[in-house]
Amino acid sequence: MIDIGVNLSSKRFKGDIGEVLTRAREAGVQQMVLTGTSLDESQLVIDICDEYAEQFPAMLFATCGIHPHDASSFNNESLAALRDLSTHPQVVAIGEAGLDFNRNLSSAKQQEVAFEAQLELAAELQMPVFLHERDAAKRQLEILNSYRDAFSEGVIHCFTGDEKTLFSYLDMDLHIGITGWVCDERRGLELKGLVKNIPLERLLIETDSPYLLPRNMHPVPKDRRNEPAFLPFVLSGIADARKETPEEIKSATSANAARFFKLPVAD
Ligand SMILES: [Zn+2]
């Protein structure tokens, strides 16, 4: 299995990253892509890749980008810094990039500027884009549409939107990342009904840990922290919703992630 969204630079992982990675490997997670959400966090996840490269060879990769929440900090210098970070050998995608009108921690205008600059950077570097979107599908689709011929591949990570939005993303030839949201018997019901519409070759899986602890876990860990070792619960939630076997989902999504991020063969 390959976990395409891990926030390993989160404070909640401080102090036990080695144990988290060991448990992930024991659970069958062979590779993971650590999410960069700002310049600082992107540098941090790259540092984690370096620090654990010897102990966990060919296991850790990273994205570098500016999350819409952090868009207010974006300027020309950050763009140059991102371009620099992207040359690190473990960096396999630009992002997360996109729009989040749910919390609007940065203004809509600031978010659009940072988003478009990162799409241009991905196009220039011919790297895939790791996309975030919350409550901003209409504008996100418009912007993606105007850059779609320029950048090579994109994944809508942690997709939680409606049917119309899903089909619009698929029409744009994007990949779809599914998290433990699909295991949530309260707010995940709509998503559960939708995942069967994702062509198997466009499906990617992620924990988005430490967030989104899968609710099909019993018992749940006391600290409620999600971690990559819990990816099998996401996998079984998806298999359940699609009426396919976990084995089918596992082999397809691993092949998809390896192809999408151009990952070397896992150990
Ligand atoms: Zn996100």
Tab-separated table of C-alpha atoms and ligand atoms in Angstrom:
chain	number	residue	atom	x	y	z
A	1	MET	CA	0.000	0.000	0.000
A	2	ILE	CA	1.029	3.589	-0.584
A	3	ASP	CA	-0.306	6.369	1.672
A	4	ILE	CA	-0.314	9.490	-0.520
A	5	GLY	CA	-1.167	11.981	2.247
A	6	VAL	CA	0.679	11.994	5.582
A	7	ASN	CA	1.204	15.146	7.666
A	8	LEU	CA	4.239	13.740	9.415
A	9	SER	CA	5.587	17.185	10.296
A	10	SER	CA	2.597	17.670	12.604
A	11	LYS	CA	3.419	18.324	16.262
A	12	ARG	CA	1.342	15.257	17.079
A	13	PHE	CA	4.086	13.066	15.574
A	14	LYS	CA	6.902	14.790	17.402
A	15	GLY	CA	8.987	12.269	19.325
A	16	ASP	CA	7.848	8.969	17.842
A	17	ILE	CA	8.253	9.199	14.046
A	18	GLY	CA	10.487	6.108	14.010
A	19	GLU	CA	7.822	4.028	15.784
A	20	VAL	CA	5.098	5.401	13.497
A	21	LEU	CA	7.117	4.370	10.427
A	22	THR	CA	7.874	0.940	11.864
A	23	ARG	CA	4.177	0.325	12.535
A	24	ALA	CA	3.333	1.546	9.029
A	25	ARG	CA	5.778	-0.881	7.476
A	26	GLU	CA	4.427	-3.741	9.614
A	27	ALA	CA	0.900	-2.848	8.475
A	28	GLY	CA	1.980	-3.163	4.828
A	29	VAL	CA	2.423	0.523	3.980
A	30	GLN	CA	5.540	0.323	1.817
A	31	GLN	CA	5.727	3.957	0.771
A	32	MET	CA	4.200	7.280	1.735
A	33	VAL	CA	4.109	10.836	0.490
A	34	LEU	CA	4.479	13.469	3.212
A	35	THR	CA	2.427	16.609	2.691
A	36	GLY	CA	4.083	20.038	2.535
A	37	THR	CA	1.623	22.781	3.456
A	38	SER	CA	3.855	25.868	3.709
A	39	LEU	CA	7.494	26.680	3.054
A	40	ASP	CA	8.449	25.726	6.618
A	41	GLU	CA	6.403	22.531	6.632
A	42	SER	CA	7.721	21.574	3.187
A	43	GLN	CA	11.270	21.934	4.473
A	44	LEU	CA	10.324	19.915	7.571
A	45	VAL	CA	8.892	16.977	5.611
A	46	ILE	CA	11.939	16.959	3.337
A	47	ASP	CA	14.141	16.873	6.458
A	48	ILE	CA	12.129	13.902	7.767
A	49	CYS	CA	12.673	12.100	4.430
A	50	ASP	CA	16.422	12.668	4.788
A	51	GLU	CA	16.606	11.776	8.459
A	52	TYR	CA	14.894	8.397	8.008
A	53	ALA	CA	16.261	7.518	4.539
A	54	GLU	CA	18.758	5.007	5.859
A	55	GLN	CA	16.445	3.241	8.274
A	56	PHE	CA	13.514	3.202	5.813
A	57	PRO	CA	15.000	3.173	2.311
A	58	ALA	CA	12.765	4.153	-0.642
A	59	MET	CA	9.837	4.631	1.753
A	60	LEU	CA	9.475	8.388	2.254
A	61	PHE	CA	8.660	11.060	-0.329
A	62	ALA	CA	7.351	14.595	-0.042
A	63	THR	CA	5.324	17.310	-1.690
A	64	CYS	CA	6.255	20.966	-1.423
A	65	GLY	CA	3.654	23.671	-1.618
A	66	ILE	CA	1.533	26.329	0.028
A	67	HIS	CA	-1.844	25.256	1.432
A	68	PRO	CA	-4.695	27.728	0.785
A	69	HIS	CA	-4.774	28.461	4.543
A	70	ASP	CA	-1.221	29.759	4.186
A	71	ALA	CA	-1.775	31.647	0.935
A	72	SER	CA	-1.557	35.043	2.650
A	73	SER	CA	2.158	34.407	3.179
A	74	PHE	CA	2.744	33.731	-0.516
A	75	ASN	CA	4.929	36.053	-2.621
A	76	ASN	CA	7.558	35.867	-5.380
A	77	GLU	CA	10.209	34.798	-2.901
A	78	SER	CA	8.119	31.858	-1.777
A	79	LEU	CA	7.749	30.812	-5.393
A	80	ALA	CA	11.529	30.824	-5.815
A	81	ALA	CA	11.909	28.925	-2.553
A	82	LEU	CA	9.405	26.298	-3.707
A	83	ARG	CA	11.260	25.905	-6.992
A	84	ASP	CA	14.422	25.301	-4.948
A	85	LEU	CA	12.776	22.769	-2.624
A	86	SER	CA	11.296	20.913	-5.594
A	87	THR	CA	14.775	19.930	-6.761
A	88	HIS	CA	15.256	17.712	-3.718
A	89	PRO	CA	15.239	14.083	-4.948
A	90	GLN	CA	12.462	13.006	-2.551
A	91	VAL	CA	10.043	15.722	-3.726
A	92	VAL	CA	7.533	14.112	-6.065
A	93	ALA	CA	4.751	16.713	-6.393
A	94	ILE	CA	3.854	20.384	-6.000
A	95	GLY	CA	1.219	21.164	-3.346
A	96	GLU	CA	-0.842	21.036	-1.453
A	97	ALA	CA	-2.318	23.781	-3.573
A	98	GLY	CA	-5.885	24.855	-4.138
A	99	LEU	CA	-8.781	26.762	-2.617
A	100	ASP	CA	-10.464	26.471	0.776
A	101	PHE	CA	-13.491	28.719	1.203
A	102	ASN	CA	-14.608	26.765	4.264
A	103	ARG	CA	-12.462	28.631	6.749
A	104	ASN	CA	-11.018	31.391	4.556
A	105	LEU	CA	-7.896	31.707	6.711
A	106	SER	CA	-6.443	33.584	3.718
A	107	SER	CA	-8.596	35.760	1.459
A	108	ALA	CA	-10.074	34.231	-1.698
A	109	LYS	CA	-7.882	36.504	-3.822
A	110	GLN	CA	-4.694	35.474	-1.982
A	111	GLN	CA	-5.661	31.827	-2.363
A	112	GLU	CA	-6.168	32.185	-6.106
A	113	VAL	CA	-2.820	33.909	-6.606
A	114	ALA	CA	-0.922	31.197	-4.703
A	115	PHE	CA	-2.882	28.434	-6.437
A	116	GLU	CA	-2.261	29.718	-9.968
A	117	ALA	CA	1.436	30.301	-9.288
A	118	GLN	CA	1.804	26.707	-8.098
A	119	LEU	CA	-0.041	25.336	-11.130
A	120	GLU	CA	2.367	27.292	-13.315
A	121	LEU	CA	5.313	25.943	-11.344
A	122	ALA	CA	4.050	22.359	-11.696
A	123	ALA	CA	3.643	22.920	-15.435
A	124	GLU	CA	7.128	24.395	-15.713
A	125	LEU	CA	8.682	21.492	-13.788
A	126	GLN	CA	6.325	18.893	-15.302
A	127	MET	CA	5.559	17.592	-11.820
A	128	PRO	CA	2.180	16.328	-10.601
A	129	VAL	CA	0.049	18.619	-8.424
A	130	PHE	CA	-1.327	17.629	-5.016
A	131	LEU	CA	-4.631	19.495	-4.864
A	132	HIS	CA	-6.747	20.577	-1.898
A	133	GLU	CA	-10.291	21.912	-2.210
A	134	ARG	CA	-12.977	22.607	0.368
A	135	ASP	CA	-16.241	24.422	-0.391
A	136	ALA	CA	-14.663	25.994	-3.454
A	137	ALA	CA	-15.398	23.543	-6.255
A	138	LYS	CA	-16.796	26.037	-8.745
A	139	ARG	CA	-13.815	28.399	-8.678
A	140	GLN	CA	-11.303	25.557	-8.338
A	141	LEU	CA	-12.719	23.908	-11.478
A	142	GLU	CA	-12.529	27.182	-13.426
A	143	ILE	CA	-8.896	27.701	-12.485
A	144	LEU	CA	-7.908	24.071	-13.088
A	145	ASN	CA	-9.624	24.208	-16.445
A	146	SER	CA	-7.509	27.096	-17.641
A	147	TYR	CA	-4.274	25.302	-16.655
A	148	ARG	CA	-5.266	21.725	-17.419
A	149	ASP	CA	-3.388	21.526	-20.714
A	150	ALA	CA	-0.232	22.846	-19.043
A	151	PHE	CA	0.295	20.567	-16.037
A	152	SER	CA	0.720	16.805	-16.388
A	153	GLU	CA	-1.105	15.071	-13.525
A	154	GLY	CA	-3.159	16.166	-10.535
A	155	VAL	CA	-4.827	14.494	-7.570
A	156	ILE	CA	-7.723	15.967	-5.596
A	157	HIS	CA	-6.574	14.809	-2.190
A	158	CYS	CA	-9.170	13.991	0.474
A	159	PHE	CA	-12.076	14.339	-1.907
A	160	THR	CA	-15.315	14.986	0.017
A	161	GLY	CA	-17.413	16.775	-2.610
A	162	ASP	CA	-20.671	15.929	-4.375
A	163	GLU	CA	-21.380	13.852	-7.465
A	164	LYS	CA	-21.307	16.712	-9.947
A	165	THR	CA	-17.930	17.887	-8.647
A	166	LEU	CA	-16.512	14.357	-8.753
A	167	PHE	CA	-17.508	13.916	-12.387
A	168	SER	CA	-16.087	17.325	-13.288
A	169	TYR	CA	-12.719	16.387	-11.761
A	170	LEU	CA	-12.770	13.023	-13.528
A	171	ASP	CA	-13.633	14.720	-16.821
A	172	MET	CA	-10.444	16.735	-16.345
A	173	ASP	CA	-8.476	13.519	-16.136
A	174	LEU	CA	-7.557	14.077	-12.487
A	175	HIS	CA	-6.899	11.397	-9.881
A	176	ILE	CA	-8.995	11.223	-6.700
A	177	GLY	CA	-7.561	10.683	-3.193
A	178	ILE	CA	-9.888	9.021	-0.681
A	179	THR	CA	-9.331	9.181	3.086
A	180	GLY	CA	-11.035	7.678	6.146
A	181	TRP	CA	-13.853	10.176	5.508
A	182	VAL	CA	-15.401	7.262	3.578
A	183	CYS	CA	-15.511	5.260	6.839
A	184	ASP	CA	-17.525	7.921	8.659
A	185	GLU	CA	-21.076	6.640	9.103
A	186	ARG	CA	-22.326	10.181	9.744
A	187	ARG	CA	-20.765	12.720	7.382
A	188	GLY	CA	-19.186	10.208	4.963
A	189	LEU	CA	-22.401	8.665	3.626
A	190	GLU	CA	-22.534	10.727	0.444
A	191	LEU	CA	-18.897	9.918	-0.335
A	192	LYS	CA	-19.519	6.252	0.364
A	193	GLY	CA	-22.194	6.261	-2.316
A	194	LEU	CA	-19.902	8.008	-4.792
A	195	VAL	CA	-16.588	6.128	-4.634
A	196	LYS	CA	-17.763	3.364	-6.946
A	197	ASN	CA	-17.873	5.981	-9.728
A	198	ILE	CA	-14.127	6.528	-9.588
A	199	PRO	CA	-12.419	4.433	-12.274
A	200	LEU	CA	-10.074	2.075	-10.456
A	201	GLU	CA	-7.051	3.447	-12.342
A	202	ARG	CA	-7.736	6.977	-10.972
A	203	LEU	CA	-8.112	6.002	-7.337
A	204	LEU	CA	-5.488	6.831	-4.682
A	205	ILE	CA	-5.690	6.210	-0.931
A	206	GLU	CA	-4.466	8.254	2.013
A	207	THR	CA	-4.812	8.594	5.760
A	208	ASP	CA	-4.319	12.403	5.936
A	209	SER	CA	-2.933	11.496	9.372
A	210	PRO	CA	-2.858	12.677	12.131
A	211	TYR	CA	-6.340	13.846	11.077
A	212	LEU	CA	-9.394	11.806	10.056
A	213	LEU	CA	-9.045	8.725	12.221
A	214	PRO	CA	-11.072	6.023	10.386
A	215	ARG	CA	-14.307	5.475	12.316
A	216	ASN	CA	-14.407	1.779	11.375
A	217	MET	CA	-11.534	1.161	13.833
A	218	HIS	CA	-12.457	-0.709	17.010
A	219	PRO	CA	-11.245	0.054	19.545
A	220	VAL	CA	-10.039	3.533	18.613
A	221	PRO	CA	-6.630	4.630	19.962
A	222	LYS	CA	-6.965	6.641	23.162
A	223	ASP	CA	-5.292	9.742	21.766
A	224	ARG	CA	-7.442	9.545	18.592
A	225	ARG	CA	-4.351	10.220	16.496
A	226	ASN	CA	-4.510	8.786	12.987
A	227	GLU	CA	-1.303	7.326	11.526
A	228	PRO	CA	-0.192	5.630	8.276
A	229	ALA	CA	-0.462	2.164	9.875
A	230	PHE	CA	-4.247	2.678	9.837
A	231	LEU	CA	-4.383	2.863	6.016
A	232	PRO	CA	-5.884	-0.675	5.835
A	233	PHE	CA	-9.040	0.698	7.500
A	234	VAL	CA	-9.393	3.266	4.713
A	235	LEU	CA	-8.788	0.506	2.206
A	236	SER	CA	-11.487	-1.703	3.699
A	237	GLY	CA	-13.948	1.225	3.829
A	238	ILE	CA	-13.395	1.787	0.107
A	239	ALA	CA	-13.606	-1.933	-0.729
A	240	ASP	CA	-16.860	-2.099	1.199
A	241	ALA	CA	-18.332	0.902	-0.628
A	242	ARG	CA	-17.256	-0.357	-4.077
A	243	LYS	CA	-18.121	-4.005	-3.409
A	244	GLU	CA	-14.627	-5.043	-4.443
A	245	THR	CA	-12.016	-6.945	-2.460
A	246	PRO	CA	-9.382	-5.091	-0.411
A	247	GLU	CA	-6.788	-7.007	-2.463
A	248	GLU	CA	-8.071	-5.469	-5.716
A	249	ILE	CA	-8.045	-1.963	-4.253
A	250	LYS	CA	-4.623	-2.509	-2.723
A	251	SER	CA	-2.875	-3.587	-5.904
A	252	ALA	CA	-4.595	-1.015	-8.124
A	253	THR	CA	-3.991	1.960	-5.823
A	254	SER	CA	-0.354	0.978	-5.206
A	255	ALA	CA	0.288	0.778	-8.951
A	256	ASN	CA	-1.544	4.081	-9.461
A	257	ALA	CA	0.467	5.915	-6.803
A	258	ALA	CA	3.787	4.535	-8.063
A	259	ARG	CA	2.938	5.654	-11.593
A	260	PHE	CA	1.446	9.017	-10.571
A	261	PHE	CA	4.385	10.092	-8.380
A	262	LYS	CA	7.010	8.144	-10.411
A	263	LEU	CA	8.170	6.351	-7.266
A	264	PRO	CA	11.086	3.918	-7.322
A	265	VAL	CA	10.260	0.286	-6.549
A	266	ALA	CA	9.689	-0.199	-2.813
A	267	ASP	CA	12.039	-2.377	-0.770
B	1	ZN	ZN	-5.799	19.118	2.284
